[in-house]
Amino acid sequence: MRFVPLDTPKPISKIGLGTWQFGSREWGYGPEYERRAAQIVRRALELGVTLFDTAEVYGFGRSERILGAALGDDRSKVVLASKILPVLPLAPVVQQRAVASAARLGVRSIDLYQVHQPNPVVRDRTTMRGMRLLQDVGLVGEVGVSNYGLARWRAAEAALGRRVLSNQVRYSIVDRGPERDLLPYAEQAGRLVIAYSPLAQGFVSGRYDAKNPPSGAIRRANPYFLPENLERGAGLIDTLREVAAAHDATPSQIALAYLLRHPSVVAIPGASTVEQMERNAAAADIDLADDEYAALVTAARAFQPVTGLAAVPKLIRARSGR
Ligand SMILES: NC(=O)c1ccc[n+]([C@@H]2O[C@H](COP(=O)([O-])OP(=O)(O)OC[C@H]3O[C@@H](n4cnc5c(N)ncnc54)[C@H](OP(=O)(O)O)[C@@H]3O)[C@@H](O)[C@H]2O)c1
């Protein structure tokens, strides 16, 4: 395992574990997944993963409970990251929600407490007042944000008056927006970009096609899994496969290695099996050559999926089977 070159109380592994899947029926993994989830956590620990990401909203608290229980006595050794959904983020509400998350996780302090998304109405001054109090009493270690643009990330830092260590954003080889401004800022300021959906929810694995779509409501709503986009992605998957062959790896591992090349990036893939977790952890040790990286960039640029409003009628048609 490799770690982030940043001064943090505990080392942060380049590959973390995302746990939205835990206790969330929308992923379609069935009831026995809860047992597997605990095995995934235990294996991740063995492989040197230190960053575990959850949120109060995942499975309405079930993800935090499953994760905390699976970590058991190892909770204090890892970097536990959770998130507040900032519906009404007044300072007392922020404090009360952090206490509830810590209780579900079974910890006295949440290592990284993130604002799940920017509130369009309430400014960060309000939210960060609560965060600062939480840091002052030791219930929260580092503060992070999620789904923030650069200007708002910096505004959040100004409001906190301290570093906002990380911004958790959608970042994968097919969603490269953060490379424009978030990555350069993170590198220059000593901050972290936490890449969520780093496998584009399994799209880059090459496992899926129009006849074999993934399970669950989450991915039925993801335009990448439209038959048209699965077809359009074939060239990128081929390139991932070619690079993977040279490393005795899988396309998913190469897609992760692409992200981890940047020193200020960590990725938090979710996993449906222990084996996936093992592969994802191993991706931290893959070094891509410059020409491989360039080939991936070219293939990624050539992938032009149907997204946004144009994808909506197609998603509705795909859902209704017409
Ligand atoms: N802050 C936010 O707003 C936000 C939003 C989304 C996610 N997140 C966080 O980011 C984490 C990861 O994102 P995500 O779960 O959306 O997407 P992801 O990590 O890109 O995709 C996870 C899925 O990919 C498949 N997979 C994982 N490892 C694989 C491997 N080695 N080979 C082949 N397939 C593999 C699995 O699905 P199958 O096996 O079923 O194909 C797995 O459930 C979440 O768990 C959550 O913690 C945060």
Coordinates of C-alpha atoms and ligand atoms in Angstrom, one line a residue:
M1 CA 0.0 0.0 0.0
R2 CA 1.1 3.5 -0.6
F3 CA 0.2 6.6 1.4
V4 CA -0.5 10.2 0.9
P5 CA 2.6 12.5 1.4
L6 CA 0.8 14.8 3.8
D7 CA 1.2 15.7 7.4
T8 CA -1.9 14.0 9.0
P9 CA -2.2 12.4 12.5
K10 CA -2.6 9.0 10.9
P11 CA -1.3 7.9 7.5
I12 CA -3.9 8.0 4.7
S13 CA -3.7 5.1 2.2
K14 CA -3.9 5.9 -1.5
I15 CA -6.7 3.4 -1.8
G16 CA -9.5 3.6 0.7
L17 CA -12.7 1.8 1.0
G18 CA -16.1 3.4 0.0
T19 CA -19.0 2.0 1.9
W20 CA -22.1 3.4 0.3
Q21 CA -22.9 -0.2 -0.6
F22 CA -23.1 -1.2 3.0
G23 CA -26.7 -1.5 4.2
S24 CA -28.0 0.3 1.0
R25 CA -30.6 -1.8 -0.8
E26 CA -30.3 0.4 -3.9
W27 CA -27.1 -1.4 -4.9
G28 CA -29.1 -4.7 -5.2
Y29 CA -26.5 -6.9 -3.4
G30 CA -29.1 -8.7 -1.3
P31 CA -29.3 -9.5 2.4
E32 CA -26.2 -11.7 2.7
Y33 CA -24.0 -8.7 1.6
E34 CA -23.9 -7.5 5.2
R35 CA -21.7 -10.4 6.2
R36 CA -19.5 -10.0 3.1
A37 CA -19.2 -6.3 3.9
A38 CA -17.6 -7.1 7.2
Q39 CA -15.2 -9.5 5.5
I40 CA -14.3 -6.8 2.9
V41 CA -13.5 -4.4 5.8
R42 CA -11.3 -7.0 7.6
R43 CA -9.4 -7.8 4.4
A44 CA -8.9 -4.1 3.6
L45 CA -7.3 -3.7 7.0
E46 CA -5.0 -6.7 6.4
L47 CA -3.9 -5.1 3.1
G48 CA -2.9 -1.8 4.7
V49 CA -6.0 0.3 3.8
T50 CA -6.4 3.0 6.4
L51 CA -9.1 5.3 4.9
F52 CA -12.7 4.2 5.3
D53 CA -15.4 6.4 3.9
T54 CA -19.1 6.4 5.0
A55 CA -21.9 8.9 5.5
E56 CA -24.9 9.3 7.8
V57 CA -27.2 9.0 4.8
Y58 CA -25.8 5.7 3.5
G59 CA -28.5 3.1 4.3
F60 CA -29.9 5.7 6.8
G61 CA -27.0 5.1 9.2
R62 CA -26.6 1.3 8.5
S63 CA -23.4 1.9 6.6
E64 CA -21.8 3.6 9.6
R65 CA -23.0 0.9 12.0
I66 CA -21.8 -2.0 9.8
L67 CA -18.4 -0.3 9.2
G68 CA -17.9 0.5 12.9
A69 CA -18.8 -3.0 14.0
A70 CA -16.5 -4.6 11.4
L71 CA -13.6 -2.5 12.4
G72 CA -14.1 -3.3 16.1
D73 CA -10.9 -2.5 18.1
D74 CA -9.1 -1.4 15.0
R75 CA -11.3 1.7 14.8
S76 CA -8.6 3.8 16.4
K77 CA -5.9 2.7 14.0
V78 CA -7.7 3.9 10.8
V79 CA -8.9 7.2 9.3
L80 CA -12.7 7.1 9.6
A81 CA -14.4 9.5 7.3
S82 CA -18.1 10.3 7.5
K83 CA -20.3 13.0 6.1
I84 CA -23.1 15.2 7.2
L85 CA -26.0 15.9 4.8
P86 CA -26.3 19.6 5.3
V87 CA -30.0 20.1 5.2
L88 CA -30.2 22.7 7.9
P89 CA -26.5 23.0 9.0
L90 CA -26.8 25.4 11.9
A91 CA -24.0 24.9 14.4
P92 CA -26.1 23.0 17.0
V93 CA -27.5 20.7 14.3
V94 CA -24.0 20.0 12.9
Q95 CA -22.8 19.1 16.4
Q96 CA -25.8 16.9 17.2
R97 CA -25.4 15.0 13.9
A98 CA -21.7 14.5 14.5
V99 CA -22.4 13.0 17.9
A100 CA -25.0 10.6 16.3
S101 CA -22.5 9.5 13.6
A102 CA -19.8 8.9 16.1
A103 CA -22.2 6.8 18.2
R104 CA -23.1 4.7 15.2
L105 CA -19.4 4.3 14.3
G106 CA -18.6 3.5 17.9
V107 CA -15.8 6.2 18.2
R108 CA -15.1 9.2 20.3
S109 CA -13.7 11.2 17.4
I110 CA -14.4 11.2 13.7
D111 CA -11.0 11.5 11.9
L112 CA -12.5 13.3 8.8
Y113 CA -15.9 14.9 9.0
Q114 CA -17.1 16.0 5.6
V115 CA -20.0 18.3 4.3
H116 CA -21.7 15.9 1.9
Q117 CA -22.6 18.6 -0.6
P118 CA -22.8 22.4 -0.7
N119 CA -26.0 23.8 0.6
P120 CA -27.3 26.1 -2.1
V121 CA -29.0 28.4 0.4
V122 CA -27.0 28.2 3.7
R123 CA -23.5 29.6 3.4
D124 CA -20.5 27.7 4.8
R125 CA -19.9 30.3 7.5
T126 CA -22.9 28.7 9.3
T127 CA -21.8 25.1 8.8
M128 CA -18.2 25.8 9.6
R129 CA -19.1 27.4 12.9
G130 CA -20.4 24.0 14.0
M131 CA -17.4 22.2 12.5
R132 CA -14.9 24.5 14.4
L133 CA -16.7 23.8 17.7
L134 CA -16.5 20.1 17.0
Q135 CA -12.8 20.3 16.3
D136 CA -12.3 22.3 19.4
V137 CA -13.8 19.7 21.6
G138 CA -12.0 16.9 19.8
L139 CA -15.1 15.2 18.3
V140 CA -13.8 15.8 14.9
G141 CA -10.2 15.6 13.6
E142 CA -10.0 17.1 10.1
V143 CA -12.8 18.8 8.3
G144 CA -13.6 18.0 4.6
V145 CA -16.1 18.9 2.0
S146 CA -17.6 17.0 -0.9
N147 CA -18.9 18.0 -4.3
Y148 CA -17.5 21.5 -3.9
G149 CA -16.1 23.6 -6.7
L150 CA -12.8 25.3 -6.1
A151 CA -14.1 28.7 -5.1
R152 CA -16.5 27.2 -2.5
W153 CA -13.8 24.9 -1.1
R154 CA -11.6 28.0 -0.5
A155 CA -14.6 29.9 0.9
A156 CA -15.2 27.0 3.3
E157 CA -11.5 27.2 4.4
A158 CA -11.8 30.9 5.0
A159 CA -15.0 30.3 7.0
L160 CA -13.4 27.5 9.1
G161 CA -10.2 29.6 9.6
R162 CA -8.3 26.3 9.3
R163 CA -7.5 23.8 6.6
V164 CA -10.4 21.9 4.9
L165 CA -8.2 18.9 4.3
S166 CA -10.1 17.3 1.5
N167 CA -12.7 17.6 -1.2
Q168 CA -14.5 14.4 -2.1
V169 CA -15.6 14.6 -5.7
R170 CA -16.6 12.3 -8.6
Y171 CA -13.3 11.6 -10.3
S172 CA -12.6 8.7 -12.7
I173 CA -11.0 8.2 -16.0
V174 CA -14.4 9.0 -17.6
D175 CA -15.0 12.0 -15.3
R176 CA -11.9 14.1 -15.4
G177 CA -13.3 17.5 -14.4
P178 CA -11.3 17.7 -11.2
E179 CA -8.1 17.7 -13.2
R180 CA -8.9 21.3 -14.3
D181 CA -8.6 23.1 -11.0
L182 CA -9.1 20.9 -8.0
L183 CA -6.0 18.8 -8.4
P184 CA -3.7 21.7 -9.1
Y185 CA -5.1 23.5 -6.0
A186 CA -4.7 20.4 -3.8
E187 CA -1.1 19.9 -4.9
Q188 CA -0.1 23.5 -4.4
A189 CA -1.9 23.9 -1.0
G190 CA -1.2 20.5 0.5
R191 CA -4.8 19.3 0.3
L192 CA -6.4 16.1 -0.9
V193 CA -8.9 15.2 -3.6
I194 CA -10.8 12.1 -2.6
A195 CA -12.0 10.4 -5.8
Y196 CA -15.5 8.9 -5.4
S197 CA -17.0 6.6 -8.0
P198 CA -13.4 6.0 -9.2
L199 CA -14.5 3.0 -11.3
A200 CA -17.5 5.0 -12.6
Q201 CA -19.6 2.5 -10.6
G202 CA -18.0 -0.5 -12.4
F203 CA -18.4 0.9 -15.9
V204 CA -14.6 0.8 -16.5
S205 CA -14.4 -2.8 -15.4
G206 CA -15.5 -3.9 -18.9
R207 CA -17.9 -6.4 -17.3
Y208 CA -21.1 -4.9 -18.5
D209 CA -22.8 -4.6 -21.9
A210 CA -26.3 -4.0 -23.2
K211 CA -27.3 -7.6 -22.6
N212 CA -25.7 -7.8 -19.2
P213 CA -26.4 -4.6 -17.3
P214 CA -25.4 -4.2 -13.6
S215 CA -27.7 -4.7 -10.7
G216 CA -29.6 -2.2 -8.6
A217 CA -31.4 1.1 -8.9
I218 CA -28.3 3.2 -8.5
R219 CA -26.8 2.1 -11.7
R220 CA -30.1 2.0 -13.6
A221 CA -30.1 5.7 -13.0
N222 CA -26.4 6.1 -14.2
P223 CA -26.3 7.1 -17.9
Y224 CA -22.9 5.4 -18.4
F225 CA -24.8 2.1 -18.3
L226 CA -27.1 3.0 -21.2
P227 CA -26.6 0.5 -24.0
E228 CA -25.4 3.4 -26.3
N229 CA -22.8 4.5 -23.8
L230 CA -21.6 1.0 -23.1
E231 CA -21.0 0.7 -26.9
R232 CA -19.3 4.1 -27.1
G233 CA -17.0 3.1 -24.2
A234 CA -15.7 0.0 -26.0
G235 CA -12.6 1.8 -27.3
L236 CA -11.6 3.0 -23.8
I237 CA -12.2 -0.4 -22.3
D238 CA -10.0 -1.9 -25.0
T239 CA -7.2 0.5 -24.1
L240 CA -7.6 -0.2 -20.4
R241 CA -7.4 -3.9 -21.3
E242 CA -4.2 -3.4 -23.3
V243 CA -2.5 -1.5 -20.6
A244 CA -3.7 -4.0 -18.0
A245 CA -2.2 -6.9 -20.0
A246 CA 1.2 -5.3 -19.7
H247 CA 0.9 -5.2 -15.9
D248 CA -0.8 -8.5 -15.4
A249 CA -3.7 -6.5 -14.1
T250 CA -7.4 -5.8 -14.8
P251 CA -9.0 -2.8 -16.5
S252 CA -10.4 -1.6 -13.1
Q253 CA -6.9 -1.7 -11.6
I254 CA -5.5 0.4 -14.4
A255 CA -8.4 2.9 -14.1
L256 CA -7.5 3.3 -10.4
A257 CA -3.7 3.6 -11.2
Y258 CA -4.6 6.4 -13.6
L259 CA -6.1 8.4 -10.7
L260 CA -3.4 7.5 -8.1
R261 CA -0.6 8.8 -10.3
H262 CA -1.4 12.2 -8.9
P263 CA 0.2 12.8 -5.5
S264 CA -2.8 14.6 -4.1
V265 CA -5.4 12.0 -5.0
V266 CA -6.8 9.1 -3.1
A267 CA -9.5 6.8 -4.4
I268 CA -12.3 5.1 -2.4
P269 CA -13.8 2.4 -4.6
G270 CA -16.7 0.4 -3.2
A271 CA -16.5 -3.4 -3.5
S272 CA -19.1 -6.1 -3.9
T273 CA -16.7 -8.9 -3.1
V274 CA -13.5 -9.5 -1.0
E275 CA -11.6 -10.2 -4.2
Q276 CA -12.5 -6.8 -5.7
M277 CA -11.2 -5.2 -2.5
E278 CA -8.0 -7.1 -2.9
R279 CA -7.6 -6.1 -6.5
N280 CA -8.3 -2.5 -5.7
A281 CA -5.8 -2.4 -2.9
A282 CA -3.2 -3.9 -5.2
A283 CA -3.8 -1.1 -7.8
A284 CA -2.0 1.3 -5.5
D285 CA 1.3 -0.4 -6.4
I286 CA 0.9 -0.2 -10.2
D287 CA 3.1 2.4 -11.8
L288 CA 2.0 3.5 -15.3
A289 CA 4.6 4.4 -17.8
D290 CA 4.3 7.8 -19.5
D291 CA 3.3 6.3 -22.8
E292 CA 0.6 4.2 -21.1
Y293 CA -0.7 7.2 -19.3
A294 CA -0.8 9.2 -22.6
A295 CA -2.7 6.3 -24.3
L296 CA -5.3 6.3 -21.5
V297 CA -5.8 10.1 -21.8
T298 CA -6.3 9.8 -25.6
A299 CA -8.8 7.0 -25.2
A300 CA -10.6 8.8 -22.4
R301 CA -10.9 11.9 -24.5
A302 CA -12.3 9.9 -27.4
F303 CA -15.1 8.6 -25.2
Q304 CA -18.1 10.9 -25.7
P305 CA -21.0 9.5 -23.7
V306 CA -24.6 10.7 -23.8
T307 CA -25.1 12.5 -20.5
G308 CA -27.1 15.2 -18.9
L309 CA -30.6 16.1 -20.2
A310 CA -30.0 14.2 -23.4
A311 CA -29.7 11.0 -21.4
V312 CA -32.9 11.4 -19.4
P313 CA -35.4 10.1 -22.0
K314 CA -33.1 7.2 -22.8
L315 CA -32.8 6.3 -19.1
I316 CA -36.6 6.4 -18.8
R317 CA -36.9 4.1 -21.9
A318 CA -34.3 1.8 -20.6
R319 CA -36.0 1.5 -17.2
S320 CA -39.4 0.8 -18.7
G321 CA -37.8 -1.8 -21.1
R322 CA -39.0 0.0 -24.3
Ligands
LIG1 N1 -19.5 12.2 -1.8 C1 -20.4 11.7 -2.6 O1 -21.3 12.5 -3.0 C2 -20.3 10.3 -3.1 C3 -21.1 9.9 -4.2 C4 -20.9 8.6 -4.6 C5 -20.0 7.7 -3.9 N2 -19.3 8.2 -2.8 C6 -18.3 7.3 -2.1 O2 -17.4 6.7 -3.0 C7 -17.5 5.3 -2.9 C8 -17.2 4.7 -4.2 O3 -18.1 5.1 -5.3 P1 -19.2 4.2 -5.9 O4 -19.5 3.1 -5.0 O5 -20.3 5.1 -6.4 O6 -18.5 3.7 -7.3 P2 -17.2 2.9 -7.6 O7 -16.3 2.7 -6.5 O8 -16.7 3.5 -8.9 O9 -17.8 1.5 -8.1 C9 -18.1 0.5 -7.1 C10 -18.6 -0.8 -7.8 O10 -17.7 -1.2 -8.8 C11 -17.6 -2.6 -8.9 N3 -16.2 -2.9 -8.6 C12 -15.4 -2.6 -7.5 N4 -14.2 -3.0 -7.5 C13 -14.1 -3.7 -8.7 C14 -13.0 -4.5 -9.3 N5 -11.8 -4.6 -8.8 N6 -13.3 -5.1 -10.5 C15 -14.5 -5.0 -11.1 N7 -15.6 -4.3 -10.6 C16 -15.3 -3.7 -9.4 C17 -18.5 -3.1 -7.8 O11 -19.8 -3.4 -8.4 P3 -20.3 -4.8 -9.2 O12 -19.4 -5.8 -8.7 O13 -21.7 -4.9 -8.8 O14 -20.1 -4.4 -10.6 C18 -18.7 -2.0 -6.9 O15 -19.8 -1.9 -6.1 C19 -18.9 5.0 -2.3 O16 -18.9 3.7 -1.7 C20 -19.0 6.2 -1.3 O17 -18.3 5.9 -0.1 C21 -19.4 9.5 -2.4

